[in-house]
PDB file of C-alpha atoms in Angstrom:
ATOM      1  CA  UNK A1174     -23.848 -33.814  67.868  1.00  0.00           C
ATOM      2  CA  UNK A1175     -20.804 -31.245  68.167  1.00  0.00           C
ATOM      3  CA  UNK A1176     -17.681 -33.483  70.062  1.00  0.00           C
ATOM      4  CA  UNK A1177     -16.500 -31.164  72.140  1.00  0.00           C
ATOM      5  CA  UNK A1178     -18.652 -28.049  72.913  1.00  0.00           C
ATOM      6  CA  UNK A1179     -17.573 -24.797  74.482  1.00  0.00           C
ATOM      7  CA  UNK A1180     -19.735 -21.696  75.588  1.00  0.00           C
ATOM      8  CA  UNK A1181     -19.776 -18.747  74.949  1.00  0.00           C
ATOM      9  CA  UNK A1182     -18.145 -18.732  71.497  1.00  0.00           C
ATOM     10  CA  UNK A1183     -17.590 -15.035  71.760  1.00  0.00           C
ATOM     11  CA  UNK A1184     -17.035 -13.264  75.325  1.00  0.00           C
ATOM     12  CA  UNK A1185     -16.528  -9.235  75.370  1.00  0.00           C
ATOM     13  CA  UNK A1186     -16.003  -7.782  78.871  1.00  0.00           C
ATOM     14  CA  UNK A1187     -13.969  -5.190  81.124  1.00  0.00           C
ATOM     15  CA  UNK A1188     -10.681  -5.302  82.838  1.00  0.00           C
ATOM     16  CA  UNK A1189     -11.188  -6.559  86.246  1.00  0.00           C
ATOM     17  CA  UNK A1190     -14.271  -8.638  85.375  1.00  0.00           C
ATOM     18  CA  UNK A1191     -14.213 -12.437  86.296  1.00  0.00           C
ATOM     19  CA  UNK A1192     -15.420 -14.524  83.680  1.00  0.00           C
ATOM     20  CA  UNK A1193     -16.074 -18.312  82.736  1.00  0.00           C
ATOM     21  CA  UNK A1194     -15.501 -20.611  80.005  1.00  0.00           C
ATOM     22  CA  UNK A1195     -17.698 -23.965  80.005  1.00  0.00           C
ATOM     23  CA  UNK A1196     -16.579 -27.170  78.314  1.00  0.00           C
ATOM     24  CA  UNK A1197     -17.877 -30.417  77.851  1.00  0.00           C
ATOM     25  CA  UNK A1198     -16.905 -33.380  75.540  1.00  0.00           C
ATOM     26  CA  UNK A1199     -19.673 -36.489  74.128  1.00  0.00           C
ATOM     27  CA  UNK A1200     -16.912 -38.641  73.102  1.00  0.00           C
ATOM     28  CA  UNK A1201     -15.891 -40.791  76.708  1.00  0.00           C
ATOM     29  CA  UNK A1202     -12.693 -39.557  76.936  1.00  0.00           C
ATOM     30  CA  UNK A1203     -10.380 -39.616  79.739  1.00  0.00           C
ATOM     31  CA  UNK A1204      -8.149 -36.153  79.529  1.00  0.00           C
ATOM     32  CA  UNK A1205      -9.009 -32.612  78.724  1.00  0.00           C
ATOM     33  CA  UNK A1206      -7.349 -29.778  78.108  1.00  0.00           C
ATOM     34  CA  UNK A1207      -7.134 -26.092  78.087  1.00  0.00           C
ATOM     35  CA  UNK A1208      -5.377 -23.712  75.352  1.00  0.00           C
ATOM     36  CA  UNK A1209      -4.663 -20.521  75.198  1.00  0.00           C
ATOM     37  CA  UNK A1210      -4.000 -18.691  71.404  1.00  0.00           C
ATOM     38  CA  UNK A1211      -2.891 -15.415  71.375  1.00  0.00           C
ATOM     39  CA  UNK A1212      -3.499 -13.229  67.908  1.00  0.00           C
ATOM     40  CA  UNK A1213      -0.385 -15.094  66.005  1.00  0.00           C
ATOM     41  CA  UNK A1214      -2.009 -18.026  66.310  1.00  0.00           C
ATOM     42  CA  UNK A1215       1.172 -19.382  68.867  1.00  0.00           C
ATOM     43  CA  UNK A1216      -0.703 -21.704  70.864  1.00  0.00           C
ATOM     44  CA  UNK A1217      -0.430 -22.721  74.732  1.00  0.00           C
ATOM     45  CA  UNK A1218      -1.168 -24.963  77.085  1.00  0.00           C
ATOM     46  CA  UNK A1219      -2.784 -23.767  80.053  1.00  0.00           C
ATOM     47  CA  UNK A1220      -3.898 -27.250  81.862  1.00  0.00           C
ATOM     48  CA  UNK A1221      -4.813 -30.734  81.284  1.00  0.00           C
ATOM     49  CA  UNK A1222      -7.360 -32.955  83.511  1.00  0.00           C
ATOM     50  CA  UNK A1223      -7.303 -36.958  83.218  1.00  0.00           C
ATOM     51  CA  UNK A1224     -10.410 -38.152  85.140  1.00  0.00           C
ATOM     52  CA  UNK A1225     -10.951 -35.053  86.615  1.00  0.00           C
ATOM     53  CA  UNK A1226      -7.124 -34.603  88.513  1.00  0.00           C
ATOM     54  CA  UNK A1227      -4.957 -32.160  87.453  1.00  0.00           C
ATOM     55  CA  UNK A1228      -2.126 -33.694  85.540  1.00  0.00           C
ATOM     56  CA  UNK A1229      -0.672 -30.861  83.553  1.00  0.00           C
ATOM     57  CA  UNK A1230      -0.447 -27.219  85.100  1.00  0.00           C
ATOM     58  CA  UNK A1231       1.776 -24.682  82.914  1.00  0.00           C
ATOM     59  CA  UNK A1232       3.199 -21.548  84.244  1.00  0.00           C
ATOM     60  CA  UNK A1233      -0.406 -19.473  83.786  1.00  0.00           C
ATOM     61  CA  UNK A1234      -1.293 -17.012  86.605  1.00  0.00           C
ATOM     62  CA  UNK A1235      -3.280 -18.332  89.770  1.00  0.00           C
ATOM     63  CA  UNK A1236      -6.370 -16.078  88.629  1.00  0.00           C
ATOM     64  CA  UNK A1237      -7.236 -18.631  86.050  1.00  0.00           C
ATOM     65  CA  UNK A1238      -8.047 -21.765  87.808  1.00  0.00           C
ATOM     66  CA  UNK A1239     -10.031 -24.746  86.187  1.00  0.00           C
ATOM     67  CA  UNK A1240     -12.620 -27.139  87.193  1.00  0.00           C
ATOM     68  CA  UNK A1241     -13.708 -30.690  86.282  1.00  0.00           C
ATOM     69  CA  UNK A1242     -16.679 -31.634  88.068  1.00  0.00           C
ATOM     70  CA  UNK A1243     -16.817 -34.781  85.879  1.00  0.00           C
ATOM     71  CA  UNK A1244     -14.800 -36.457  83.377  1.00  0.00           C
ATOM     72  CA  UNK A1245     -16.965 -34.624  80.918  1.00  0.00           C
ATOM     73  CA  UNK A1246     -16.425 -31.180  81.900  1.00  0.00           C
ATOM     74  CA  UNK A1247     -13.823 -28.976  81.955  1.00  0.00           C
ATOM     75  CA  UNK A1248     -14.295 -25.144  82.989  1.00  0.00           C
ATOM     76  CA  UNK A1249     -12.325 -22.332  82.895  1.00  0.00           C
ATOM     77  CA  UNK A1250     -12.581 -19.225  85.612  1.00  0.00           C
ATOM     78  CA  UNK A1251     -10.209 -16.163  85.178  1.00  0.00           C
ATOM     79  CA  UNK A1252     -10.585 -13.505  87.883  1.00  0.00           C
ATOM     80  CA  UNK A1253      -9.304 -10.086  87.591  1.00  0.00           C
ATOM     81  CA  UNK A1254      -9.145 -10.206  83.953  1.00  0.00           C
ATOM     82  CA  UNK A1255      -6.451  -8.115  82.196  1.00  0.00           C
ATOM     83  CA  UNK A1256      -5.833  -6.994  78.419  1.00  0.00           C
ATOM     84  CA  UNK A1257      -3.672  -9.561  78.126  1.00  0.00           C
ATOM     85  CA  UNK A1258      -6.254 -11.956  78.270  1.00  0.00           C
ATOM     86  CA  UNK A1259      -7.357 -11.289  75.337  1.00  0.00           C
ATOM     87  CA  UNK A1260      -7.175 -14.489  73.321  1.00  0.00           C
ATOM     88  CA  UNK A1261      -9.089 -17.715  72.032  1.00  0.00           C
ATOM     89  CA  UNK A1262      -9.340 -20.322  74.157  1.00  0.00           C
ATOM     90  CA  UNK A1263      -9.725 -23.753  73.260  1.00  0.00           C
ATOM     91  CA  UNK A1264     -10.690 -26.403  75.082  1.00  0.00           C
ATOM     92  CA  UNK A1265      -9.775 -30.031  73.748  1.00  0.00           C
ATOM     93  CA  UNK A1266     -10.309 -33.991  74.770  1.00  0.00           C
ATOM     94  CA  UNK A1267      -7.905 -37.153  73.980  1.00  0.00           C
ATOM     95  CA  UNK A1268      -8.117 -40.525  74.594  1.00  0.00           C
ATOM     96  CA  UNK A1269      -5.127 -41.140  73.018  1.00  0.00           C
ATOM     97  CA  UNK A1270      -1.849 -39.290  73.895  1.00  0.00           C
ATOM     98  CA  UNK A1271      -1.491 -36.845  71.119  1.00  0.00           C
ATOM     99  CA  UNK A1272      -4.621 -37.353  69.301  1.00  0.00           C
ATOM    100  CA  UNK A1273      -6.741 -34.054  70.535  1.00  0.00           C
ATOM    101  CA  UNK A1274     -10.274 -33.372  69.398  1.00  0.00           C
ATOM    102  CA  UNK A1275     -10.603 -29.461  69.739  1.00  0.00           C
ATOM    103  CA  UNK A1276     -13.732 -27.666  70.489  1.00  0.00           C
ATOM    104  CA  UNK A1277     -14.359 -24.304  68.118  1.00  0.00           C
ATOM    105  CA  UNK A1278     -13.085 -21.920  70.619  1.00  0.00           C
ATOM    106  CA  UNK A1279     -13.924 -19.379  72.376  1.00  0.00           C
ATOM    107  CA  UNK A1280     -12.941 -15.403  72.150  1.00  0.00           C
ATOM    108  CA  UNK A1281     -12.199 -13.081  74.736  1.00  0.00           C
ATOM    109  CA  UNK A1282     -11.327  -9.633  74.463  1.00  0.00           C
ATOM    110  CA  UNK A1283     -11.050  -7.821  77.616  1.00  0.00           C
ATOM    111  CA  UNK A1284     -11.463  -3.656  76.872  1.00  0.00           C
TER     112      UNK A1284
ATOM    113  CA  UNK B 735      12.822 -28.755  76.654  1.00  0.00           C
ATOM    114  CA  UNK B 736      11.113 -30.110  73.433  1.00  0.00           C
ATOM    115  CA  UNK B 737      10.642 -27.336  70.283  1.00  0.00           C
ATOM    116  CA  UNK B 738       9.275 -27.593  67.245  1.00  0.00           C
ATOM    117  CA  UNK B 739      10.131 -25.474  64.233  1.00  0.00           C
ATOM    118  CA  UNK B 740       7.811 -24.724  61.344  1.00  0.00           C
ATOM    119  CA  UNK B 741       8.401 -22.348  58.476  1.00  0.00           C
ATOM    120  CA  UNK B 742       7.158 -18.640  58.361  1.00  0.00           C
ATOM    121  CA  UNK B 743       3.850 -18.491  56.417  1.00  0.00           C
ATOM    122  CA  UNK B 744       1.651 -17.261  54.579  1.00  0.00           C
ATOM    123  CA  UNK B 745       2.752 -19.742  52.188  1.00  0.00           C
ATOM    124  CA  UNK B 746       0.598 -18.800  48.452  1.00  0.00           C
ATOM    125  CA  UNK B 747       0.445 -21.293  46.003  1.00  0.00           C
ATOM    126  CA  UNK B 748      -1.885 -21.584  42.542  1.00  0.00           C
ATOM    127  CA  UNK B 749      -5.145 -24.575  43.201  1.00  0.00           C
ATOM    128  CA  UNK B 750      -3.144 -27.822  41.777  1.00  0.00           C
ATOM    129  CA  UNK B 751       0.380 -27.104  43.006  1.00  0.00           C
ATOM    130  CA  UNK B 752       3.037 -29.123  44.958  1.00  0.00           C
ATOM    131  CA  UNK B 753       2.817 -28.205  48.512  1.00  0.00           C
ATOM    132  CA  UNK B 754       5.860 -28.686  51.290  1.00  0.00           C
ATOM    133  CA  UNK B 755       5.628 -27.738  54.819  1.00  0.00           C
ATOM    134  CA  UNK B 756       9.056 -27.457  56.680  1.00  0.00           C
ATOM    135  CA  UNK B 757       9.327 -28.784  60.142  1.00  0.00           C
ATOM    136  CA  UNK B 758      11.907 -29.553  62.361  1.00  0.00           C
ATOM    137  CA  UNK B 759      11.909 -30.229  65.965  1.00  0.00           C
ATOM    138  CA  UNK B 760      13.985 -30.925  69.252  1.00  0.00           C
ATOM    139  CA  UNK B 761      13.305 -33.517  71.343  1.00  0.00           C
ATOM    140  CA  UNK B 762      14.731 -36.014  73.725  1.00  0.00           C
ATOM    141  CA  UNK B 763      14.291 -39.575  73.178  1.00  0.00           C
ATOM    142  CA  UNK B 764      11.692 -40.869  70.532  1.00  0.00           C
ATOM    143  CA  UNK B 765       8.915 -38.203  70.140  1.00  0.00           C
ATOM    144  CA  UNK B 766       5.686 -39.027  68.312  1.00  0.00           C
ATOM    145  CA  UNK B 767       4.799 -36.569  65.834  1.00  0.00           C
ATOM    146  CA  UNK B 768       1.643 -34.771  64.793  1.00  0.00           C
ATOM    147  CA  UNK B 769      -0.114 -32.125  61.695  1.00  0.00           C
ATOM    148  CA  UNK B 770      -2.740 -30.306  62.438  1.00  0.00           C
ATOM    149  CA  UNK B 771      -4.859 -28.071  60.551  1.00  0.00           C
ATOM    150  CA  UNK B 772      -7.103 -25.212  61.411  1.00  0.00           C
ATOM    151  CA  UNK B 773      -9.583 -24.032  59.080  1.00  0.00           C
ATOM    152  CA  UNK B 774     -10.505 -20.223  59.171  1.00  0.00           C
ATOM    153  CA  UNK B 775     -13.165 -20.104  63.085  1.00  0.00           C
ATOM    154  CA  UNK B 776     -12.373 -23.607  63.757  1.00  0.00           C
ATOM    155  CA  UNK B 777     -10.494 -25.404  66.382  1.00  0.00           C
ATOM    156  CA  UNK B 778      -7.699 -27.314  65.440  1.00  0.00           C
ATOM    157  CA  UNK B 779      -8.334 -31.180  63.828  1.00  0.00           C
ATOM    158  CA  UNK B 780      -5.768 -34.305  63.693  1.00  0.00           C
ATOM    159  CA  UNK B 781      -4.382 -34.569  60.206  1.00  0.00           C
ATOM    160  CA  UNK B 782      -2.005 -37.008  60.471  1.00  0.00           C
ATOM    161  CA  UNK B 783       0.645 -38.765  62.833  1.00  0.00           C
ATOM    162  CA  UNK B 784       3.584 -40.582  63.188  1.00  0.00           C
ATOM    163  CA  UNK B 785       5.244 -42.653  65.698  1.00  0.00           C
ATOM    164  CA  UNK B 786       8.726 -44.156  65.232  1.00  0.00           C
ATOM    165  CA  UNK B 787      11.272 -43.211  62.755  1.00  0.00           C
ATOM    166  CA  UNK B 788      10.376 -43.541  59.093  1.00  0.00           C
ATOM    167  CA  UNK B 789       6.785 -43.972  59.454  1.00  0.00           C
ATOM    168  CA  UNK B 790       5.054 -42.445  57.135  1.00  0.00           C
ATOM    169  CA  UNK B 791       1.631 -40.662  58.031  1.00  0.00           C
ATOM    170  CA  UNK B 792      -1.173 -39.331  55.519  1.00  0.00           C
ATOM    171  CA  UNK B 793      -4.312 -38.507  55.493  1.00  0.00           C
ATOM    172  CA  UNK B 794      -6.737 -36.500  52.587  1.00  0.00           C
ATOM    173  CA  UNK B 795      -4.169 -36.464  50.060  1.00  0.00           C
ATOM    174  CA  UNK B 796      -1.499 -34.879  52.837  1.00  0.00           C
ATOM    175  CA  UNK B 797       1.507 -37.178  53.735  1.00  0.00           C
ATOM    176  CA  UNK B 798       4.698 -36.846  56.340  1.00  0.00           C
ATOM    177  CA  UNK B 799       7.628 -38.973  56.523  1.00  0.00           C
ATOM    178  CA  UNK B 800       9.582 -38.886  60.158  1.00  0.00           C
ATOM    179  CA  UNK B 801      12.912 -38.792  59.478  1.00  0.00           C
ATOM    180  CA  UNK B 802      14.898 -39.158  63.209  1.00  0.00           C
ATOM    181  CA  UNK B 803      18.190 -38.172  61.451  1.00  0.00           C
ATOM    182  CA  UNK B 804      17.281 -34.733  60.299  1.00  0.00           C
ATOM    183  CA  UNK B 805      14.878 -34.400  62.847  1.00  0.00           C
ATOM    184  CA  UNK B 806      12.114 -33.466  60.258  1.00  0.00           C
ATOM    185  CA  UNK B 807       8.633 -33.823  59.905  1.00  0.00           C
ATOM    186  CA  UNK B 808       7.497 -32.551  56.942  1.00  0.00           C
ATOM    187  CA  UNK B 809       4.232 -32.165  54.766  1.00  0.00           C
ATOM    188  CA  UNK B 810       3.522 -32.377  51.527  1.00  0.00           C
ATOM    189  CA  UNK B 811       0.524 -32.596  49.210  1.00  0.00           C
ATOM    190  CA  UNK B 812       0.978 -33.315  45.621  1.00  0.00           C
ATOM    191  CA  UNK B 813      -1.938 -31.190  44.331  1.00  0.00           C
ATOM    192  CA  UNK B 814      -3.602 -28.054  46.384  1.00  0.00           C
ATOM    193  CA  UNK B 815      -6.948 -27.389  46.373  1.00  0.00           C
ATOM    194  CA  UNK B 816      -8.575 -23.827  47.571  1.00  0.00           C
ATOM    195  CA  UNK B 817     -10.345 -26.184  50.291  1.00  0.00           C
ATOM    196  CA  UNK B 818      -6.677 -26.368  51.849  1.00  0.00           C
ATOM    197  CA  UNK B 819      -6.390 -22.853  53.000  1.00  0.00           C
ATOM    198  CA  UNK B 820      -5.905 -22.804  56.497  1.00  0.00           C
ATOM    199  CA  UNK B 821      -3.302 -22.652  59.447  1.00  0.00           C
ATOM    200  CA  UNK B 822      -1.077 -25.906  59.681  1.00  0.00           C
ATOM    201  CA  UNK B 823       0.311 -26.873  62.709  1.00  0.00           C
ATOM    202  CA  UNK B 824       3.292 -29.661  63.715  1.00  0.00           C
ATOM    203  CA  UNK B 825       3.322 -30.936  67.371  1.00  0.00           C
ATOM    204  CA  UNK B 826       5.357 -33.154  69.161  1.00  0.00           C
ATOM    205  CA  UNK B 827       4.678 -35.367  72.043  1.00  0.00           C
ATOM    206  CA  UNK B 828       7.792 -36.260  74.271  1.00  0.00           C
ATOM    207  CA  UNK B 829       6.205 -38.491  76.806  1.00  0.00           C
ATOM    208  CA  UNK B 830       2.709 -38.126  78.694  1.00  0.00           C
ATOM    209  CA  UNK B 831       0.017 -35.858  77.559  1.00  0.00           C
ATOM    210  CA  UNK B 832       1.718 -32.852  76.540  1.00  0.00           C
ATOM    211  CA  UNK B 833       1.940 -31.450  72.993  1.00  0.00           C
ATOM    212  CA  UNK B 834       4.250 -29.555  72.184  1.00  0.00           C
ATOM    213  CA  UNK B 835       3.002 -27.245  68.492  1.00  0.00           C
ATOM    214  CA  UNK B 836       4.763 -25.165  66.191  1.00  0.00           C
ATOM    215  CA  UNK B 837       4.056 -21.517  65.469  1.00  0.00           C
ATOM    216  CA  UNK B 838       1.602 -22.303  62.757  1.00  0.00           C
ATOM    217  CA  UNK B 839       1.816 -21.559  59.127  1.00  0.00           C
ATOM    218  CA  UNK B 840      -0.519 -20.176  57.472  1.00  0.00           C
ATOM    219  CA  UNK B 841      -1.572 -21.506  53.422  1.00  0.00           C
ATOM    220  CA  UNK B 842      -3.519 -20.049  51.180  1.00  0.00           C
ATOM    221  CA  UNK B 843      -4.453 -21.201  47.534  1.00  0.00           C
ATOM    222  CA  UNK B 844      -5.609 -19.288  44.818  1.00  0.00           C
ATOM    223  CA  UNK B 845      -7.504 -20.233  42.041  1.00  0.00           C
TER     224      UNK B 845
END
């Protein structure tokens, strides 16, 4: 049973699409997260739920904006999407501060 | 702000040699410390941590020593194996949930 799972692995769409990223975690922890790494492998933090309230929000543009229907889930919707989207982006669960289980990722490129 | 400060990669080495890591970070107070690694299409994984000053973490044959007065972190494995090529990433937490990674760098060992 994969720990954390994200879908779709790979995602290939046109500027000014909106597009989702679903994520969901087996493992009964309390906070997820969202990251965002660009093709140097420099990775971000986008935003971090802990029982489903926002608790971390970096400086990311208002057209991404995540969900957490349950502790479990954690999705990502980006409207309007631009070339600079283009990235992998992971999602990732902790119960412990600092100890985050990564899903595989996910890849957007945005033509 | 917090920073951490890895060394420019790719890093080569031959299967069987010493391997060091340099990283370095800024932080206030006492930051827990983190490796990760990131195998070629994989999200990151927990290698090892560290909490206080001069703990020592290790984990598959990989070790780090954090040393608060030069504000170092890093890794070192006495014997490489080709199974080790992949991206390695430091991270710091300051305080919450927030981590705080390096720029990656990347290793790759050749038979």
């Amino acid at each position: 049973d994969t720990a954390v799972s994200q879908t779709p692995k790979y995602l290939v769409t046109q500027m000014g699409n909106d597009k989702s990223i679903k994520c969901e975690q087996n493992l009964g922890h309390d906070t997820m997260y969202w990251y965002k790494q660009d093709s140097k492998k420099f990775l971000k933090i986008m935003f971090s739920y802990n029982n489903k309230e926002l608790i971390i929000n970096e400086t990311v543009p208002n057209r991404f904006s995540p969900k957490s229907p349950d502790k479990a889930h954690l999705n990502l919707h980006i409207n309007s999407l631009e070339l600079g989207d283009s990235a992998v982006y992971f999602c990732a669960s902790s119960q412990n501060p600092g100890e985050l289980f990564f899903g595989e990722g996910s890849r957007l490129t945005v033509l | 702000g917090n920073s951490v400060t890895q060394m420019e990669g790719p890093v080569t080495l031959s299967e069987e040699a010493f391997l060091t890591i340099n990283c370095t970070y800024t932080a206030t107070g006492y930051p827990s410390l983190f490796w990760y690694v990131q195998y070629p299409g994989e999200g990151l994984q927990l290698l090892l941590k560290a909490t206080k000053a001069d703990d020592k973490g290790s984990n598959k044959g990989f070790e780090a020593t954090y040393r608060k007065e030069t504000t170092s972190f890093h890794l070192e494995k006495g014997s490489v194996q080709v199974s080790d090529s992949a991206v390695y990433f430091c991270a710091l937490r300051g305080g919450g949930n927030k981590l705080t990674f390096g720029t990656g760098t990347q290793l790759k060992v050749e038979l």
